[in-house]
mmCIF file of C-alpha atoms in Angstrom:
data_model
loop_
_atom_site.group_PDB
_atom_site.id
_atom_site.type_symbol
_atom_site.label_atom_id
_atom_site.label_comp_id
_atom_site.label_asym_id
_atom_site.label_seq_id
_atom_site.Cartn_x
_atom_site.Cartn_y
_atom_site.Cartn_z
ATOM 1 C CA MET A 448 -229.723 -64.543 20.772
ATOM 2 C CA GLU A 449 -226.216 -63.235 20.767
ATOM 3 C CA THR A 450 -223.449 -65.643 19.797
ATOM 4 C CA VAL A 451 -219.715 -65.210 20.030
ATOM 5 C CA ARG A 452 -217.569 -66.727 17.278
ATOM 6 C CA ILE A 453 -214.048 -67.679 18.258
ATOM 7 C CA ILE A 454 -211.022 -68.713 16.249
ATOM 8 C CA VAL A 455 -208.327 -70.499 18.240
ATOM 9 C CA GLU A 456 -204.751 -71.251 17.299
ATOM 10 C CA PRO A 457 -202.956 -74.422 18.430
ATOM 11 C CA SER A 458 -200.418 -73.843 21.173
ATOM 12 C CA PRO A 459 -197.274 -75.635 22.300
ATOM 13 C CA PHE A 460 -198.857 -76.840 25.576
ATOM 14 C CA SER A 461 -201.672 -78.844 23.985
ATOM 15 C CA GLU A 462 -199.992 -82.162 24.878
ATOM 16 C CA ARG A 463 -199.817 -81.511 28.648
ATOM 17 C CA ALA A 464 -202.321 -83.695 30.514
ATOM 18 C CA ASP A 465 -202.117 -81.531 33.663
ATOM 19 C CA LEU A 466 -203.705 -78.537 31.916
ATOM 20 C CA GLY A 467 -207.423 -78.042 31.419
ATOM 21 C CA PHE A 468 -210.492 -77.846 33.608
ATOM 22 C CA ALA A 469 -212.433 -80.345 35.711
ATOM 23 C CA TRP A 470 -216.153 -79.914 36.272
ATOM 24 C CA SER A 471 -219.089 -82.139 37.266
ATOM 25 C CA VAL A 472 -221.602 -79.763 35.578
ATOM 26 C CA LYS A 473 -224.456 -79.992 38.153
ATOM 27 C CA ASP A 474 -224.564 -82.831 40.633
ATOM 28 C CA SER A 475 -228.374 -83.091 40.829
ATOM 29 C CA PHE A 476 -228.601 -83.145 37.014
ATOM 30 C CA LEU A 477 -225.949 -85.855 36.797
ATOM 31 C CA GLN A 478 -227.768 -87.939 39.447
ATOM 32 C CA TYR A 479 -231.070 -87.485 37.617
ATOM 33 C CA VAL A 480 -229.678 -88.636 34.259
ATOM 34 C CA ARG A 481 -227.827 -91.577 35.796
ATOM 35 C CA GLY A 482 -230.969 -92.568 37.733
ATOM 36 C CA MET A 483 -233.129 -92.835 34.611
ATOM 37 C CA ARG A 484 -233.621 -96.317 33.139
ATOM 38 C CA ASP A 485 -232.400 -95.086 29.750
ATOM 39 C CA GLY A 486 -230.152 -92.343 31.133
ATOM 40 C CA ASN A 487 -226.709 -92.172 29.617
ATOM 41 C CA VAL A 488 -223.633 -90.029 30.124
ATOM 42 C CA ALA A 489 -221.016 -90.372 27.395
ATOM 43 C CA TRP A 490 -217.743 -88.554 26.904
ATOM 44 C CA GLY A 491 -215.117 -88.514 24.201
ATOM 45 C CA ALA A 492 -212.982 -86.417 21.854
ATOM 46 C CA GLY A 493 -210.452 -85.923 24.648
ATOM 47 C CA ALA A 494 -212.796 -85.508 27.611
ATOM 48 C CA ALA A 495 -212.206 -87.904 30.499
ATOM 49 C CA VAL A 496 -213.559 -88.557 33.991
ATOM 50 C CA THR A 497 -211.359 -87.791 37.001
ATOM 51 C CA SER A 498 -211.051 -89.979 40.090
ATOM 52 C CA GLU A 499 -213.444 -87.506 41.805
ATOM 53 C CA GLY A 500 -216.076 -88.076 39.103
ATOM 54 C CA GLU A 501 -215.616 -84.725 37.389
ATOM 55 C CA PHE A 502 -215.304 -84.365 33.636
ATOM 56 C CA HIS A 503 -211.850 -83.212 32.539
ATOM 57 C CA PHE A 504 -211.576 -81.102 29.401
ATOM 58 C CA PRO A 505 -207.936 -80.838 28.223
ATOM 59 C CA LEU A 506 -206.467 -77.472 27.276
ATOM 60 C CA LEU A 507 -205.789 -77.308 23.542
ATOM 61 C CA ALA A 508 -205.024 -73.648 22.873
ATOM 62 C CA ALA A 509 -204.806 -70.180 24.377
ATOM 63 C CA ARG A 510 -205.078 -66.922 22.517
ATOM 64 C CA ARG A 511 -204.636 -63.482 24.012
ATOM 65 C CA PHE A 512 -206.916 -60.639 22.930
ATOM 66 C CA ALA A 513 -207.042 -57.057 24.177
ATOM 67 C CA ASP A 514 -210.091 -57.756 26.357
ATOM 68 C CA ALA A 515 -209.611 -61.410 27.389
ATOM 69 C CA THR A 516 -207.542 -64.547 27.099
ATOM 70 C CA MET A 517 -209.486 -67.212 25.222
ATOM 71 C CA LEU A 518 -208.795 -70.798 26.277
ATOM 72 C CA SER A 519 -209.920 -73.634 24.025
ATOM 73 C CA PHE A 520 -210.505 -77.136 25.400
ATOM 74 C CA GLY A 521 -211.051 -80.512 23.804
ATOM 75 C CA GLY A 522 -213.743 -82.985 24.589
ATOM 76 C CA ASN A 523 -217.451 -83.562 24.555
ATOM 77 C CA VAL A 524 -219.859 -84.807 27.216
ATOM 78 C CA GLN A 525 -223.359 -85.898 26.176
ATOM 79 C CA PHE A 526 -226.238 -86.459 28.608
ATOM 80 C CA THR A 527 -229.313 -88.286 27.295
ATOM 81 C CA ALA A 528 -232.508 -89.735 28.783
ATOM 82 C CA HIS A 529 -236.251 -90.059 28.073
ATOM 83 C CA HIS A 530 -235.564 -91.804 24.751
ATOM 84 C CA GLY A 531 -233.583 -88.803 23.515
ATOM 85 C CA LEU A 532 -236.048 -86.107 24.589
ATOM 86 C CA LEU A 533 -233.469 -85.033 27.158
ATOM 87 C CA SER A 534 -230.242 -84.355 25.300
ATOM 88 C CA VAL A 535 -227.595 -81.962 26.619
ATOM 89 C CA SER A 536 -224.199 -81.709 24.967
ATOM 90 C CA ILE A 537 -221.215 -79.831 26.314
ATOM 91 C CA GLY A 538 -218.699 -79.831 23.518
ATOM 92 C CA GLU A 539 -215.451 -78.115 22.674
ATOM 93 C CA PRO A 540 -215.710 -75.711 25.629
ATOM 94 C CA ARG A 541 -213.980 -72.356 25.771
ATOM 95 C CA ILE A 542 -213.222 -70.092 28.715
ATOM 96 C CA ALA A 543 -212.739 -66.353 28.233
ATOM 97 C CA LEU A 544 -210.576 -65.141 31.141
ATOM 98 C CA ARG A 545 -210.582 -61.609 32.485
ATOM 99 C CA ASP A 546 -209.471 -60.201 35.813
ATOM 100 C CA GLY A 547 -211.471 -61.986 38.548
ATOM 101 C CA GLU A 548 -214.110 -63.456 36.248
ATOM 102 C CA ALA A 549 -214.517 -65.616 33.193
ATOM 103 C CA ASP A 550 -217.166 -66.826 30.761
ATOM 104 C CA LEU A 551 -217.801 -70.483 29.920
ATOM 105 C CA LEU A 552 -218.722 -71.029 26.291
ATOM 106 C CA ILE A 553 -219.552 -74.195 24.366
ATOM 107 C CA HIS A 554 -219.639 -75.186 20.725
ATOM 108 C CA ALA A 555 -223.274 -75.357 19.591
ATOM 109 C CA GLY A 556 -223.870 -76.019 15.912
ATOM 110 C CA ASP A 557 -221.903 -73.471 13.917
ATOM 111 C CA ALA A 558 -221.482 -71.039 16.815
ATOM 112 C CA VAL A 559 -219.962 -70.771 20.247
ATOM 113 C CA LYS A 560 -222.449 -69.737 22.934
ATOM 114 C CA ARG A 561 -221.835 -68.295 26.378
ATOM 115 C CA ILE A 562 -223.581 -70.559 28.923
ATOM 116 C CA ALA A 563 -222.199 -69.455 32.286
ATOM 117 C CA VAL A 564 -220.167 -66.933 34.238
ATOM 118 C CA ILE A 565 -217.242 -68.250 36.267
ATOM 119 C CA ASP A 566 -216.248 -66.456 39.461
ATOM 120 C CA LEU A 567 -212.477 -66.785 39.726
ATOM 121 C CA PRO A 568 -211.098 -67.003 43.270
ATOM 122 C CA PRO A 569 -207.519 -65.830 43.878
ATOM 123 C CA ARG A 570 -205.184 -67.740 41.597
ATOM 124 C CA ILE A 571 -202.646 -70.209 42.929
ATOM 125 C CA GLN A 572 -199.207 -70.578 41.410
ATOM 126 C CA ASP A 573 -197.776 -74.129 41.252
ATOM 127 C CA GLY A 574 -194.501 -74.094 39.339
ATOM 128 C CA ASP A 575 -195.296 -73.291 35.712
ATOM 129 C CA VAL A 576 -199.053 -73.746 36.248
ATOM 130 C CA THR A 577 -201.624 -71.176 37.362
ATOM 131 C CA MET A 578 -204.792 -72.622 38.850
ATOM 132 C CA TRP A 579 -208.119 -71.564 40.247
ATOM 133 C CA LEU A 580 -209.777 -74.060 42.591
ATOM 134 C CA ARG A 581 -213.518 -74.553 43.110
ATOM 135 C CA CYS A 582 -214.596 -71.613 40.930
ATOM 136 C CA GLY A 583 -218.260 -70.667 41.223
ATOM 137 C CA VAL A 584 -220.229 -71.257 38.003
ATOM 138 C CA THR A 585 -223.560 -69.492 37.333
ATOM 139 C CA LEU A 586 -225.866 -70.085 34.350
ATOM 140 C CA VAL A 587 -226.733 -67.271 31.943
ATOM 141 C CA ASP A 588 -229.595 -67.220 29.409
ATOM 142 C CA HIS A 589 -228.032 -69.548 26.817
ATOM 143 C CA GLY A 590 -227.105 -71.960 29.612
ATOM 144 C CA ALA A 591 -230.716 -72.056 30.766
ATOM 145 C CA GLU A 592 -231.718 -72.882 27.168
ATOM 146 C CA LEU A 593 -229.113 -75.657 27.048
ATOM 147 C CA PHE A 594 -230.853 -77.349 29.988
ATOM 148 C CA GLY A 595 -234.289 -76.878 28.417
ATOM 149 C CA GLY A 596 -235.309 -74.242 30.981
ATOM 150 C CA THR A 597 -235.062 -76.710 33.885
ATOM 151 C CA TYR A 598 -232.469 -74.456 35.493
ATOM 152 C CA PRO A 599 -232.985 -70.685 35.153
ATOM 153 C CA ALA A 600 -230.352 -68.053 34.441
ATOM 154 C CA GLY A 601 -228.692 -67.283 37.765
ATOM 155 C CA GLU A 602 -228.719 -70.947 38.892
ATOM 156 C CA SER A 603 -225.486 -72.169 40.461
ATOM 157 C CA LEU A 604 -223.810 -75.143 38.824
ATOM 158 C CA ALA A 605 -221.043 -77.343 40.210
ATOM 159 C CA PRO A 606 -217.750 -75.540 40.852
ATOM 160 C CA LEU A 607 -214.899 -76.100 38.429
ATOM 161 C CA THR A 608 -211.129 -76.179 38.737
ATOM 162 C CA LEU A 609 -208.990 -74.602 36.028
ATOM 163 C CA ARG A 610 -205.254 -75.221 35.378
ATOM 164 C CA VAL A 611 -203.383 -73.236 32.710
ATOM 165 C CA PRO A 612 -199.708 -72.579 31.955
ATOM 166 C CA SER A 613 -198.243 -69.500 33.610
ATOM 167 C CA GLY A 614 -197.118 -66.573 31.492
ATOM 168 C CA GLY A 615 -197.428 -65.905 27.787
ATOM 169 C CA ALA A 616 -200.847 -66.300 26.175
ATOM 170 C CA ALA A 617 -202.476 -67.474 29.402
ATOM 171 C CA GLU A 618 -201.895 -64.201 31.258
ATOM 172 C CA ILE A 619 -205.170 -62.531 32.119
ATOM 173 C CA PRO A 620 -205.939 -58.994 30.990
ATOM 174 C CA SER A 621 -208.315 -56.740 32.896
ATOM 175 C CA ALA A 622 -211.355 -55.967 30.789
ATOM 176 C CA PRO A 623 -215.139 -55.682 30.927
ATOM 177 C CA ARG A 624 -217.248 -58.834 30.549
ATOM 178 C CA LEU A 625 -218.118 -60.225 27.137
ATOM 179 C CA GLY A 626 -221.760 -59.933 25.977
ATOM 180 C CA GLN A 627 -224.520 -60.166 28.557
ATOM 181 C CA ASN A 628 -226.242 -63.355 27.262
#
């Protein structure tokens, strides 16, 4: 298993509530957990639920590298059911942006693991914010492991919407994809 370790630096836009990403993870999974007698969906550490029922992860930091711009988000969402036998945590997510594509990574133990590829549609400029609406999200190997193999690598997840500040660290370099896992 390949892991990617990331160090993020705080940025001056960490207090802006309009920046971050919104994502419902996978609608059928969410319905399944909520339909279980002991099913529970909990969020905290900055994560919130939007009026559309998506989880919002606030942007905390952005750091530009030669091959990608790494965005760091706050928040944690925990899905549990079956007396704890089903336990999926999406915590402290990161998005590595490149030209036309991105990787979704989550904090898992002492490492950050790549769980999905994000297909970035053409960006939209709204004042000092750049956004991508309804981005396609596809599981990779570590993402399949996160869901206990219920969903295989290549499975489509719910689309996500990403809003970042324009210019500076959030500009997107063109580069090859990060690791293949």
